[in-house]
Structures are given as structure tokens and as C-alpha cells.
Coordinates of C-alpha atoms in Angstrom, one line a residue:
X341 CA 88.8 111.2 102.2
X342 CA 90.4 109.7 105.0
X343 CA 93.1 107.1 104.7
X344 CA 92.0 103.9 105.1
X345 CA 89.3 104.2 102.3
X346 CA 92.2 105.8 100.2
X347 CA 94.1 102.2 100.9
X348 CA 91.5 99.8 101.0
X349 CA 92.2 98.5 97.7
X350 CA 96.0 98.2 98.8
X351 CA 94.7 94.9 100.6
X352 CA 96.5 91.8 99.4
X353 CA 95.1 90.9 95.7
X354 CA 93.3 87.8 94.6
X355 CA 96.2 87.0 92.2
X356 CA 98.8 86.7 94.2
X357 CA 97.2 83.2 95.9
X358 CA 95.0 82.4 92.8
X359 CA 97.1 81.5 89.8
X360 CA 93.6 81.1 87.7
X361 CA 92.7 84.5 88.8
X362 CA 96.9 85.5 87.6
X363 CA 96.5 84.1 84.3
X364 CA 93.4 86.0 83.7
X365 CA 94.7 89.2 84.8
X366 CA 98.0 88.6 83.0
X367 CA 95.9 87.3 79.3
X368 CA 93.5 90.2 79.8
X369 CA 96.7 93.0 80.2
X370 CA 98.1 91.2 76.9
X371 CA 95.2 91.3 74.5
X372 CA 94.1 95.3 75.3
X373 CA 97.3 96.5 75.1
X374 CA 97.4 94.8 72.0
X375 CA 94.0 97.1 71.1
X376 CA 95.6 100.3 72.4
X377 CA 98.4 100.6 69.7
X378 CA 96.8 101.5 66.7
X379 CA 94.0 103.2 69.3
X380 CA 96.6 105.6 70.7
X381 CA 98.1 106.2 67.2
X382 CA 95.2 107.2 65.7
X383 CA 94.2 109.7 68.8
X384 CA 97.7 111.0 68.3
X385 CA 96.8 112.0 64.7
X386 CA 94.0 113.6 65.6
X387 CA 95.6 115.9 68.2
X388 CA 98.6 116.1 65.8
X389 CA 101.5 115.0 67.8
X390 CA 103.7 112.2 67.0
X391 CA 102.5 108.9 67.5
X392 CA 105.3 107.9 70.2
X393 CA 103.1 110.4 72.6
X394 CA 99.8 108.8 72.5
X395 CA 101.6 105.2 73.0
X396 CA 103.5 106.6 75.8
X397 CA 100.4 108.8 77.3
X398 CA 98.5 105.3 77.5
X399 CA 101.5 104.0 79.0
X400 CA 101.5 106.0 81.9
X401 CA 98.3 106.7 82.5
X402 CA 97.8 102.8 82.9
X403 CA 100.9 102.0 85.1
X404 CA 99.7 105.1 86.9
X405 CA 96.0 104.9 87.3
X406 CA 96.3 101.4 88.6
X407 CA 97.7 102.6 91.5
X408 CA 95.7 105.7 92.1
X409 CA 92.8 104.8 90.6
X410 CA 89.4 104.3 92.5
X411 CA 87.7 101.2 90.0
X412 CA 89.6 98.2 89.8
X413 CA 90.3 96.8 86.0
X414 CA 89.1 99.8 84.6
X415 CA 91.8 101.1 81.8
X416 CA 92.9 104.9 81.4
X417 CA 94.6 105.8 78.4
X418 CA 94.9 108.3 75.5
X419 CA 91.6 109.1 73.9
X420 CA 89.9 110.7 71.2
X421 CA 87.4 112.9 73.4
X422 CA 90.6 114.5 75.2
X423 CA 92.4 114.5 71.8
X424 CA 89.7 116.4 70.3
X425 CA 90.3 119.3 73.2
X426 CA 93.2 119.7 73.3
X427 CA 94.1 119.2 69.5
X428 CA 93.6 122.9 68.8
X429 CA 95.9 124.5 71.6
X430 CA 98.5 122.3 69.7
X431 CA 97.5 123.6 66.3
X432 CA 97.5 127.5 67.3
X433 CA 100.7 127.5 70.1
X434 CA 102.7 124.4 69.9
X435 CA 103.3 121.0 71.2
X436 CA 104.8 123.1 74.9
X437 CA 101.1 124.4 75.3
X438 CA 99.7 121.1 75.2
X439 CA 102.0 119.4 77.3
X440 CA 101.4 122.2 79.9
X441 CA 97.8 122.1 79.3
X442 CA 97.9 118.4 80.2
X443 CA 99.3 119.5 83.9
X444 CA 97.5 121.7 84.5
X445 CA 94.3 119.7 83.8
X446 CA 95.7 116.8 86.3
X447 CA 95.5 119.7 88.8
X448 CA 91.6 120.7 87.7
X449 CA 91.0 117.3 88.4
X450 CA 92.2 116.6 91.7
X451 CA 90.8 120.0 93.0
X452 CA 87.5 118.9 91.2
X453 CA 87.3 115.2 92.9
X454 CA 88.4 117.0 96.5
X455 CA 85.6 119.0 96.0
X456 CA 83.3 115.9 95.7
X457 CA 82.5 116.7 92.0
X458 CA 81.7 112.6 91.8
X459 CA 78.9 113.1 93.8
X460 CA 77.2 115.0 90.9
X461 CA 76.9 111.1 89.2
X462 CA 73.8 110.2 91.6
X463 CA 72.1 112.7 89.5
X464 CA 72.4 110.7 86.2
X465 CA 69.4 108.7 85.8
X466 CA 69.6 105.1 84.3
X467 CA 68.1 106.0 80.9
X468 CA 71.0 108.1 80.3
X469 CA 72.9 105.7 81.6
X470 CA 71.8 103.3 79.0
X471 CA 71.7 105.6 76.3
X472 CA 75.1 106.5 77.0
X473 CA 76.2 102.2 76.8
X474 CA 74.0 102.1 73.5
X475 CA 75.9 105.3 72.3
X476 CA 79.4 104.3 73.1
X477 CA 78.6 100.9 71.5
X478 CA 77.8 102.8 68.5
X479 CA 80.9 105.1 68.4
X480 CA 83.1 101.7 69.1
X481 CA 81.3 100.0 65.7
X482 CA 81.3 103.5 64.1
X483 CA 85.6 104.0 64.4
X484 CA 85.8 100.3 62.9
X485 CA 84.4 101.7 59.6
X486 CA 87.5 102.9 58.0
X487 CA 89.0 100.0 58.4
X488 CA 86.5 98.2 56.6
X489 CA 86.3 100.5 53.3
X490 CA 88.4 101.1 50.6
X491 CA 90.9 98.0 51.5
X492 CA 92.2 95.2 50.2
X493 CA 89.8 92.1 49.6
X494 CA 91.2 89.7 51.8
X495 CA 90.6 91.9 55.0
X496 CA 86.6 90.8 54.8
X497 CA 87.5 86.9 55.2
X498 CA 89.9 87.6 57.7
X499 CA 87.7 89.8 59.5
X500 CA 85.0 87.2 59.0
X501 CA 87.5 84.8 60.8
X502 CA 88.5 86.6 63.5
X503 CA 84.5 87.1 64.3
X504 CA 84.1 83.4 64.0
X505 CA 87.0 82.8 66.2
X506 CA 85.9 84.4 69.1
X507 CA 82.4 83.3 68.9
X508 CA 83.4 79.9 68.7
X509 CA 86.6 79.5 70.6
X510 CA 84.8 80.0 74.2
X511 CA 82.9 76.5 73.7
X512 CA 86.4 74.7 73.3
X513 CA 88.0 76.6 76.4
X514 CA 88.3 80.0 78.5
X515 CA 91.8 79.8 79.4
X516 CA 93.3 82.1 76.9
X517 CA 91.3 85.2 76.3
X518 CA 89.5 84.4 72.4
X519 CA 90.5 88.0 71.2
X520 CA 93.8 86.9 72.1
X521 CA 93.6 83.6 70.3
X522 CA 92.2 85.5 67.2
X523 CA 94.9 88.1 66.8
X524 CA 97.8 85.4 66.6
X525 CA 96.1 83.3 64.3
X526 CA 95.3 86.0 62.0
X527 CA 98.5 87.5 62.5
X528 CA 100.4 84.0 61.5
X529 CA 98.6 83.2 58.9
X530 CA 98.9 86.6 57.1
X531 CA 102.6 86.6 57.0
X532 CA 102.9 83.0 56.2
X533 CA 100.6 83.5 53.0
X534 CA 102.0 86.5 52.6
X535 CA 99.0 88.1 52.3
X536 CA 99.0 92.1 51.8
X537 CA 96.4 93.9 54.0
X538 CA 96.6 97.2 56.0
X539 CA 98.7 96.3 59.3
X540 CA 99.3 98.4 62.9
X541 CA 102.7 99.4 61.2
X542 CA 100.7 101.0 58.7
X543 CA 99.3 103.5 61.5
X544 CA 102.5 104.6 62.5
X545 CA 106.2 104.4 63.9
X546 CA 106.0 102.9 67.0
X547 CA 108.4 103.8 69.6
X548 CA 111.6 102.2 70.7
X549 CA 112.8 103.5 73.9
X550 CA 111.0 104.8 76.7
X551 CA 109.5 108.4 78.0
X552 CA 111.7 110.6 79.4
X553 CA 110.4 113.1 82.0
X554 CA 110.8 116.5 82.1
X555 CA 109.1 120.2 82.3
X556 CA 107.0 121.6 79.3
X557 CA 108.7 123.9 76.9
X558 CA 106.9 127.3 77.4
X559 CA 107.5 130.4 79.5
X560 CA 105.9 130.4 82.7
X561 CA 104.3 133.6 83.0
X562 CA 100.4 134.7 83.6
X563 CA 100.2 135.1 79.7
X564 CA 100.9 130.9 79.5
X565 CA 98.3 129.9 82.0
X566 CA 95.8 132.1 80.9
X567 CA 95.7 130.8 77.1
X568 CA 96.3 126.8 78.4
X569 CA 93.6 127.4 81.2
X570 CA 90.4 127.1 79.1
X571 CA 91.6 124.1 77.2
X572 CA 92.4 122.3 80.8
X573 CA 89.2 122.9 82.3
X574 CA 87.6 121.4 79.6
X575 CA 90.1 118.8 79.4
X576 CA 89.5 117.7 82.9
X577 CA 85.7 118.3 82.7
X578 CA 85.3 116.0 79.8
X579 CA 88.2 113.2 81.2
X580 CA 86.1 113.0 84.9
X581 CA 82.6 112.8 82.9
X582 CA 83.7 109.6 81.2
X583 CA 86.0 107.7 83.7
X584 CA 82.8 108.0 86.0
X585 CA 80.9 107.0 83.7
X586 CA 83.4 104.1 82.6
X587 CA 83.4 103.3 86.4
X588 CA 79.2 103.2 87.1
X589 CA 79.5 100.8 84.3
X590 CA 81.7 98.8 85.7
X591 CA 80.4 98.6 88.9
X592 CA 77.0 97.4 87.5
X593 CA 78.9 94.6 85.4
X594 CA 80.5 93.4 88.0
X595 CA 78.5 94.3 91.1
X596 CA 81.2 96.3 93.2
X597 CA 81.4 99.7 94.5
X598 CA 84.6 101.8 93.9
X599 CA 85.4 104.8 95.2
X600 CA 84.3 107.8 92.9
X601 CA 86.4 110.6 94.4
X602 CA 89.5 108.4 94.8
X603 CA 88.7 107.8 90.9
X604 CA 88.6 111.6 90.7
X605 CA 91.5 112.6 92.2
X606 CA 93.5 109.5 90.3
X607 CA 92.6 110.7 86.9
X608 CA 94.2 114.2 87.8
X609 CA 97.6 112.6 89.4
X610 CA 98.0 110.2 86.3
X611 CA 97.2 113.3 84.1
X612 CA 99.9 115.2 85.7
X613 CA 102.1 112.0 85.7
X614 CA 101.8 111.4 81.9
X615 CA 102.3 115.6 81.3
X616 CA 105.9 115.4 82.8
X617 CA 106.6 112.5 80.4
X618 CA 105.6 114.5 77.6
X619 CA 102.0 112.3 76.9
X620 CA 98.9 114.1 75.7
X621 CA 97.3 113.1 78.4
X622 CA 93.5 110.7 78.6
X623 CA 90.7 109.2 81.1
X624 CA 89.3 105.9 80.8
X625 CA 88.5 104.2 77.4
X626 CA 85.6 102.6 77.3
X627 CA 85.8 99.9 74.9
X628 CA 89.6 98.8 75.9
X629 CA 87.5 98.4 79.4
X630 CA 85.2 96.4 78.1
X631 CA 87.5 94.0 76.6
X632 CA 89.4 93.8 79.1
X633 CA 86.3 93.6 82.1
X634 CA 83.4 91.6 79.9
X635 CA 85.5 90.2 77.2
X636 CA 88.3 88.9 79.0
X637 CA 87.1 88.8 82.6
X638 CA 90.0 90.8 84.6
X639 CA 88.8 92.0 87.7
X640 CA 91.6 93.9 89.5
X641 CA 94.8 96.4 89.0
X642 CA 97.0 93.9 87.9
X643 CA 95.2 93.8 84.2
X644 CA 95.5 98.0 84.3
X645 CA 98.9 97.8 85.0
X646 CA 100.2 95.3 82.6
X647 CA 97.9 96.9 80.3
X648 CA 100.4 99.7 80.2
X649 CA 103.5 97.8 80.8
X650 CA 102.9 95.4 77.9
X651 CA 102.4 98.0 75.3
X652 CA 105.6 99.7 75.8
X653 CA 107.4 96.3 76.0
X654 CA 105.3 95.3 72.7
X655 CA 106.3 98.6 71.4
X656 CA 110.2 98.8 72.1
X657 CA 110.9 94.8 72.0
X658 CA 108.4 93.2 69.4
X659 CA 107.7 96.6 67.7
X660 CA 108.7 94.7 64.3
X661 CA 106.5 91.7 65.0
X662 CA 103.3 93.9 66.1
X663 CA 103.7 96.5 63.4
X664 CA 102.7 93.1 61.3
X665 CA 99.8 92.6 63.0
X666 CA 96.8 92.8 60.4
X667 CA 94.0 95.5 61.5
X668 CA 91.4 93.1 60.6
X669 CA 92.1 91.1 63.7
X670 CA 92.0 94.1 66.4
X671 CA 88.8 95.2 64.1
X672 CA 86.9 92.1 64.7
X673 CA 87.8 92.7 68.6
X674 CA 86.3 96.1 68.5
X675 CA 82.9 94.7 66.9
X676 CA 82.7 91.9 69.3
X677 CA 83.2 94.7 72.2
X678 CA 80.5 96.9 70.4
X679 CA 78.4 94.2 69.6
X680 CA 78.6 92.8 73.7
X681 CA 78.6 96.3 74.9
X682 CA 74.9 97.1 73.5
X683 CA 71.9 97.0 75.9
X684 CA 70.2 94.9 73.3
X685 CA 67.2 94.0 76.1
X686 CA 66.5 98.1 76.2
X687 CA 65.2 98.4 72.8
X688 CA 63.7 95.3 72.6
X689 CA 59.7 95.7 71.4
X690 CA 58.8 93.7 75.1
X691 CA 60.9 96.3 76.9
X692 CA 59.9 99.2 74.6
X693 CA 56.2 98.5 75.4
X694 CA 56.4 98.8 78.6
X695 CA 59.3 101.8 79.1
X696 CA 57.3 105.3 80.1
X697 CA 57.5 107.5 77.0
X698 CA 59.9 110.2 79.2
X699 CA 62.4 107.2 79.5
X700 CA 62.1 106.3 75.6
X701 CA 62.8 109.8 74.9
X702 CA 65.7 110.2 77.4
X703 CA 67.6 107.5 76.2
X704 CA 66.9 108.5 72.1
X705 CA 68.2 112.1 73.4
X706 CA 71.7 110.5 74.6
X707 CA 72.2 108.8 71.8
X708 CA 71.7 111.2 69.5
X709 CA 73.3 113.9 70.6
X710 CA 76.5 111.6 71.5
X711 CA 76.6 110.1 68.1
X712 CA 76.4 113.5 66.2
X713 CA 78.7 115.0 68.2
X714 CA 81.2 112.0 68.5
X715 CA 81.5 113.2 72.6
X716 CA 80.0 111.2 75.3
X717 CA 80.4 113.9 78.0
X718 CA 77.6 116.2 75.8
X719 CA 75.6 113.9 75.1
X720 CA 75.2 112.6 79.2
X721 CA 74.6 116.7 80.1
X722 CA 72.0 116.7 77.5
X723 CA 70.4 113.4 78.1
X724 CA 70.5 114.2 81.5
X725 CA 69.0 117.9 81.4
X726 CA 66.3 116.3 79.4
X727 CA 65.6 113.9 82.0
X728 CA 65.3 116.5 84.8
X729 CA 62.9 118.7 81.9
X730 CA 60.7 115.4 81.6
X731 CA 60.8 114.5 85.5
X732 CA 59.7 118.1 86.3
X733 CA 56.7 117.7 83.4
X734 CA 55.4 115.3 85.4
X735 CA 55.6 115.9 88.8
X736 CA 54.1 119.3 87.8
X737 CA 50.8 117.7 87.3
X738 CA 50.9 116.2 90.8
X739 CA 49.7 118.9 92.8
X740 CA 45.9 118.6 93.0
X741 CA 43.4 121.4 94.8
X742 CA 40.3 120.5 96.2
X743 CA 37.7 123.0 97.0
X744 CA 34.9 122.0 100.5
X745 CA 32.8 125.4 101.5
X746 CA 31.2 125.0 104.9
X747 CA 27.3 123.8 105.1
X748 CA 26.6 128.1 106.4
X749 CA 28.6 129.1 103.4
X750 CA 31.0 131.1 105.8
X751 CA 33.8 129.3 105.2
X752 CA 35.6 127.7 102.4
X753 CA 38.8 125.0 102.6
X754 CA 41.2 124.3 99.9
X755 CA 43.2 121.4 100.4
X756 CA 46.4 121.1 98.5
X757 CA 47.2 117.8 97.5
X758 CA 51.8 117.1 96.3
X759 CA 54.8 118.7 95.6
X760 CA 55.0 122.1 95.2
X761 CA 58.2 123.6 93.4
X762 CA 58.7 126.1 90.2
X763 CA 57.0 123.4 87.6
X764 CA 53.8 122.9 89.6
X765 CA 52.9 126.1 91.7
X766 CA 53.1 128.2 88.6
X767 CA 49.6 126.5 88.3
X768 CA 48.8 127.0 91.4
X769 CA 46.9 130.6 91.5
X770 CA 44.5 130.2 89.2
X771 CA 43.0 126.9 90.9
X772 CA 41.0 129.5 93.2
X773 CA 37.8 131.2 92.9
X774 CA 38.9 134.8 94.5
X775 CA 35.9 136.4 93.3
X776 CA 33.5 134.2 94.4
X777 CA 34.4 132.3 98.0
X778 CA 33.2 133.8 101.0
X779 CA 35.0 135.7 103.1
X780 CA 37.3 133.0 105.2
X781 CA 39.4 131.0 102.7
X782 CA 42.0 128.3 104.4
X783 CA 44.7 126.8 102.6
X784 CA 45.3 123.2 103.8
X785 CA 49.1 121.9 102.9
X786 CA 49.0 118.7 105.5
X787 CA 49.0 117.0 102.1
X788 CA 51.7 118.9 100.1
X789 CA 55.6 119.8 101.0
X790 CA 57.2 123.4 100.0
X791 CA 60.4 122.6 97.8
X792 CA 61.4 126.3 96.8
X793 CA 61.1 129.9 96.8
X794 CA 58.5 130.0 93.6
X795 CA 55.8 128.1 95.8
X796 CA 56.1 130.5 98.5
X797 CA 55.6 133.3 96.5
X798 CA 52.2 131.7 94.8
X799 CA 51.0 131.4 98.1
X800 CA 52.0 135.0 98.6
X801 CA 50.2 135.8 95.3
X802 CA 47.3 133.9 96.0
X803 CA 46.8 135.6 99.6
X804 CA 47.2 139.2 97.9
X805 CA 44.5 138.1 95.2
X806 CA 41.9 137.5 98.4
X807 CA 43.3 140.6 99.9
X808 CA 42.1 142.5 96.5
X809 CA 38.7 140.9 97.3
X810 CA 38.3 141.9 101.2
X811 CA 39.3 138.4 101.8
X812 CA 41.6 136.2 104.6
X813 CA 43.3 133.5 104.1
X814 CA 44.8 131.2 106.3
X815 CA 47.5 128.6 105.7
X816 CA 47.5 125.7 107.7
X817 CA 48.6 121.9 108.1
X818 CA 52.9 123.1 106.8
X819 CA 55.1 119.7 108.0
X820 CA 58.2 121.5 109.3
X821 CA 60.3 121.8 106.6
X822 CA 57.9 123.7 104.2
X823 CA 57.0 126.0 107.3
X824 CA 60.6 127.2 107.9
X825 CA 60.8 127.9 104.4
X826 CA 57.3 129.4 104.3
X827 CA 58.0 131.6 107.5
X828 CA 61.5 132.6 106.1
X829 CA 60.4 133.6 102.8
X830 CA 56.7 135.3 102.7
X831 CA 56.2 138.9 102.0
X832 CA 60.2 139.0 101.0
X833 CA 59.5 138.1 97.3
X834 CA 56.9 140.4 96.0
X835 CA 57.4 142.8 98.4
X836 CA 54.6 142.0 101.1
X837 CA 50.8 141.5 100.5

């Protein structure tokens, strides 16, 4: 990557001569890291740490990704698909391992996004890419759940207000963000009334000082790396499957490009970053991205940044006044994220009538498999495997033979008609008559192009089925490409005719 595309978002930002664009950016940093609190508390539980090192792994991996990062406005943090990883190397060797783990991922990553890893995302079609929207919208609605059952009656009105607020608060004015709007409200009017409902103090003790950095506690020998290693790699495998993913997103929302690898290679730095402050490390979170990129409109690094910086000031200054803030209100923000999230126009009956069956399917597959398995990087490998399986279904039919013998019967001419690769040439021998064409048989590919070593060798096979019959055959009309393949690989995969 050379250096000016590594600084071209280093250019002076919009907000410094915009104060609209400032306000925006500023509102939008408030209200999500008002949402990541009781978000990185409950990904702490699950990887069973403290709660202080979720809060403070979203904390640097926002200050830091906004930096490093390659997609503007998008927000890295703690989450539950890392949490889920790692969670076990915590259980079985200790809180050291983890943080060590965390490193060493950082490190996976950059070598991965060096080595042009993001590149593999042109191969994700868009009905996984819709499925895995749809899917994520369903996980977002899915975590609200809890917070909906087995509590207090007056959460359902307050929830019910919250929703109303921020449908309705947009038609008086945009200035401040409506999520943001809602939490106060709800927040003021709960500890006026004194009304008792489940709170973000209720999650958790929140912090109230800052990281400190410093090197994980565990002996650095070949024995260390070699139980962390596994849990790394899958660490930074899963992490760089859903910030690019997070970041195709948000490129189609808001119709820019960003810079994959840079993206890449940022997720590993702020990884290794948020390690040596002792935070369990994260990628992007998709539904504090969405508030803070469709909800609330941000558009650069400023809203990343003070994303981060916010919730560690919200934490160690106001941690009393935000441990009061009622869950109902960030719950209603999380169903206004899932519900704007949704591709609603994909499974409408007008769309559905018209979307190819393969595409239907694709896009069920993806949201299957990442709703039973509660992991969006399995379910865009499967969705996306799927899609190649249905792809390769149907170009197989594509390739057509076409028999014309000669008026003296001497002769006959086959001419082969699309692509020939593993899925269609396995067809391919028995579309001839090898018993019953005369003598001279000629193969004409002007119309088809060779894509792998499995067509050459049903040419091969068909030639040495004439051969049995006392038979020539000649191959003719190859386009460049499929003749250097031809001439490189005949007679070298079955061993000659």
C-alpha cells in the first residue's frame, strides 16, 4: 500500500469548516457511546472478565481505529462474536492468555490485510450480502429480548415511548440525534417518578479511572504461543470477516469507497493497541454503526473517535448519572437500528417474484445459518459457498454440443457451444456417438473457453474413446487462452491417449 493512499483520509475534515457537519459528528459520538456501555458489559460477561475490560477494549479500539482505520464513521469495539472466541482460552488458562491472545491476533491481522486478504470480499455475492443485513438485523432485535422479559411493568410504556420518540421527533427537527433525545427524557423522567426498572448500573460496575498499559501476564515461551495461537487465528479471522463486511455496508449506505486493506491492517494495530491496555480485544459492531451512520448521520472519524472518548468520560465522570440510565431507552434504540437495518424491499412478495430461485435460497441460507449459530462470519462462508454451489449448477447446463456430419458421410463436426470447467465438462463425454460417427470427428471450441484442468482431461477422454473405435479427432477453433492450457495439459492427466 503505498503512502499516499494510506493518508488520503488524513486530508483536512469537513468538520473543522462546517459546524453543521461538527454538531453531527459530535451528537452522533454521544448517543453510541451511550449504546456501547451496557453492550461492552454484557460481551465482558460472556468472555468472563470484568466489565471494566470490555468498556476499556471499546475504548481503545474506537480512539484507535479512527486513526488507522480504512471506513470512515464505522465503530470498532468489543463484541460478542470475538467474546465468544476467545471466552474459552480465558476459562481453561487465565485472564494472561487472553490478553496475549488479543496481541497476537492484532498481528494475524495485519499480516492477513498485507497479504491482501480484503480482496477475498469481491467474491461475496449480493444475496449474501443481504442475507447477512437481514441476519444481523435479526441478531440486533434478538439481544433486545432479555430485556424485554421477566421485568418490571413499567419498562413496556417506557419502551413504548422511547419508540414513539424517535419516530416522531425527526418531523419537529434533526438537530439533535432522536435516540439521543429519547434516552434523556426517559432517563429524567424515571428518576423524577422514581420509577424502579432495570438500569445500565444494573449490568455492572463501571470503571473510574483509565487503562493502564502494560505486557500480558504469562511466560513467554513456545509452550504460550502455541496454546494462544489457535484462538488468535480465529480471533482475527472472525474480527476481519465482519469489519469488511461492516465496511461494504457502509460504503453502499453512503456511496464511498474506503480502503479495505487499510481497514485490514487497522483492525490488527487497534487489536494490538487495546491488548497492551489489558482490553479483550473486538472489530466493528454492526448495530453501534448503524446508529451512528443511518440513525444519526456521522460521516467521518470524528464520530469514531469521540465514540471512544465519550464513553470513558461517561464512565469515569458521570458513571453515577449513566449507571441510572433505564435499559428501556438504549432497548428502544436497538429496535429502531434493527428495525432500519432490515432490507425490508428484499422479501417483499414484488421482489420475491421476480428474485431467481438460486438468490432466494442464498439469502434464506445466510440467514439461517447466522441466526442459529449467533456468528455472522459462518453464516457469510456458508451463504457464500452456497452461492458458488448454485452459480456452478447453472453454468453447468451452459455448455451445449451440436452434432453436423458431412453430406459424403466422411466427416462429422461437433461444435461446442460455453464454459467448460469441473461442473460442466463432467457432462461432456457422453454427448458423443463414438460408436457410430465416421471415421474423422472434429471438435469445434470457437464457441466455448477452457477454464481448468477437468475440461482438458474430458477432451482427453473423449479423444481416447474414438481412439478405442479406430477413430481421429481433431480439436479446433481454441481462443488463446484455452489453447495454452489445452497444449500445457493434454496427455499429462490420464497418462496419454
Amino acid at each position: 500500500m503505498s503512502p499516499s493512499s494510506w493518508l488520503r483520509g488524513s486530508r483536512r475534515p469537513s468538520w473543522l469548516s462546517d459546524p453543521k457537519v461538527l454538531r453531527t459528528e459530535v451528537l452522533a459520538g454521544l448517543v453510541v457511546a451511550l449504546a456501547l456501555i451496557p453492550e461492552a458489559i454484557s460481551f465482558s460477561i460472556i468472555a468472563g472478565v470484568d466489565p471494566a475490560v470490555g468498556l476499556f477494549a471499546s475504548f481503545t479500539m474506537a480512539v484507535t481505529i479512527a486513526v488507522v482505520g480504512g471506513r470512515r464513521a464505522m465503530i470498532s469495539a468489543a463484541t460478542g462474536a470475538v467474546a465468544l472466541v476467545i471466552a474459552p482460552l480465558n476459562r481453561e488458562h487465565g485472564f494472561g492468555y487472553l490478553v496475549a491472545a488479543v496481541i497476537l491476533a492484532g498481528v494475524f491481522q495485519i499480516v492477513l490485510g498485507a497479504l491482501g486478504v480484503a480482496r477475498l470480499m469481491r467474491f461475496v455475492p449480493r444475496s449474501v450480502m443481504v442475507g447477512f443485513v437481514n441476519s444481523l438485523a435479526i441478531l440486533i432485535f434478538m439481544a433486545q429480548v432479555p430485556e424485554m422479559t421477566d421485568v418490571p411493568w413499567p419498562v413496556y410504556p417506557l419502551l413504548a415511548a422511547g419508540l414513539a420518540l424517535m419516530v416522531l421527533f425527526p418531523r419537529v427537527t434533526t438537530v439533535v440525534p432522536a435516540p439521543l433525545v429519547s434516552i434523556v427524557i426517559l432517563t429524567v423522567v424515571t428518576i423524577a417518578a422514581g420509577i424502579a426498572v432495570p438500569t445500565v448500573g444494573d449490568k455492572g460496575e463501571l470503571p473510574s479511572s483509565l487503562p493502564v498499559p502494560g505486557l500480558p501476564d504469562v511466560p513467554f515461551t513456545l509452550d504460550t504461543l502455541t496454546t494462544i495461537a489457535p484462538y488468535a487465528l480465529a480471533m482475527a479471522l472472525v474480527g476481519l470477516m465482519e469489519s469488511l463486511m461492516t465496511a461494504k455496508l457502509v460504503d453502499e449506505i453512503t456511496d464511498t469507497h474506503s480502503s479495505k486493506t487499510r481497514e485490514s491492517v487497522g483492525q490488527g494495530v487497534a487489536n494490538i493497541v487495546t491488548g497492551f491496555f489489558g482490553g479483550m480485544g473486538g472489530c466493528a459492531m454492526i448495530g453501534q454503526t448503524m446508529i451512528n451512520v443511518r440513525v444519526s448521520g456521522a460521516r467521518t472519524r470524528l464520530s469514531t473517535f469521540l465514540a471512544g472518548a465519550f464513553l470513558m468520560v461517561l464512565c469515569i465522570v458521570f458513571g453515577p448519572v449513566v449507571s441510572d440510565i433505564p435499559m428501556a431507552a438504549l432497548v428502544a434504540v436497538m429496535i429502531m437500528v434493527s428495525f432500519a437495518t432490515f432490507d425490508w424491499h428484499s422479501v417483499a412478495p414484488r421482489t420475491l417474484r421476480r428474485m431467481p430461485a438460486g438468490e432466494i435460497t442464498v439469502m434464506v441460507v445466510t440467514v439461517v445459518c447466522v441466526v442459529a449459530t449467533h456468528n455472522l462470519a459462518i453464516g457469510v462462508v456458508v451463504g457464500s459457498v452456497t452461492a458458488m454451489v448454485v452459480f456452478a449448477k447453472r453454468v453447468a447446463h451452459l455448455a451445449e454440443v451440436t452434432a453436423v456430419t458431412d453430406p459424403d458421410g466422411s466427416t462429422v463436426v461437433y461444435r461446442v457451444t460455453g464454459e467448460l470447467f469441473f461442473a460442466s465438462s463432467n457432462d461432456l463425454v457422453g454427448q458423443f456417438a463414438y460408436g457410430t460417427d465416421p471415421d474423422a470427428v472434429v471438435i469445434d471450441l470457437s464457441a466455448a473457453h477452457i477454464w481448468d484442468a477437468s475440461s482438458v482431461a474430458a477432451l482427453d477422454a473423449i479423444e481416447t474413446k474414438y481412439a478405442r473405435h479406430g477413430k481421429s479427432v481433431e480439436i479446433v477453433g481454441l481462443n488463446e487462452p484455452s489453447a495454452r492450457i489445452h497444449r500445457t495439459l493434454s496427455g499429462e492427466l490420464t497418462g496419454g491417449h
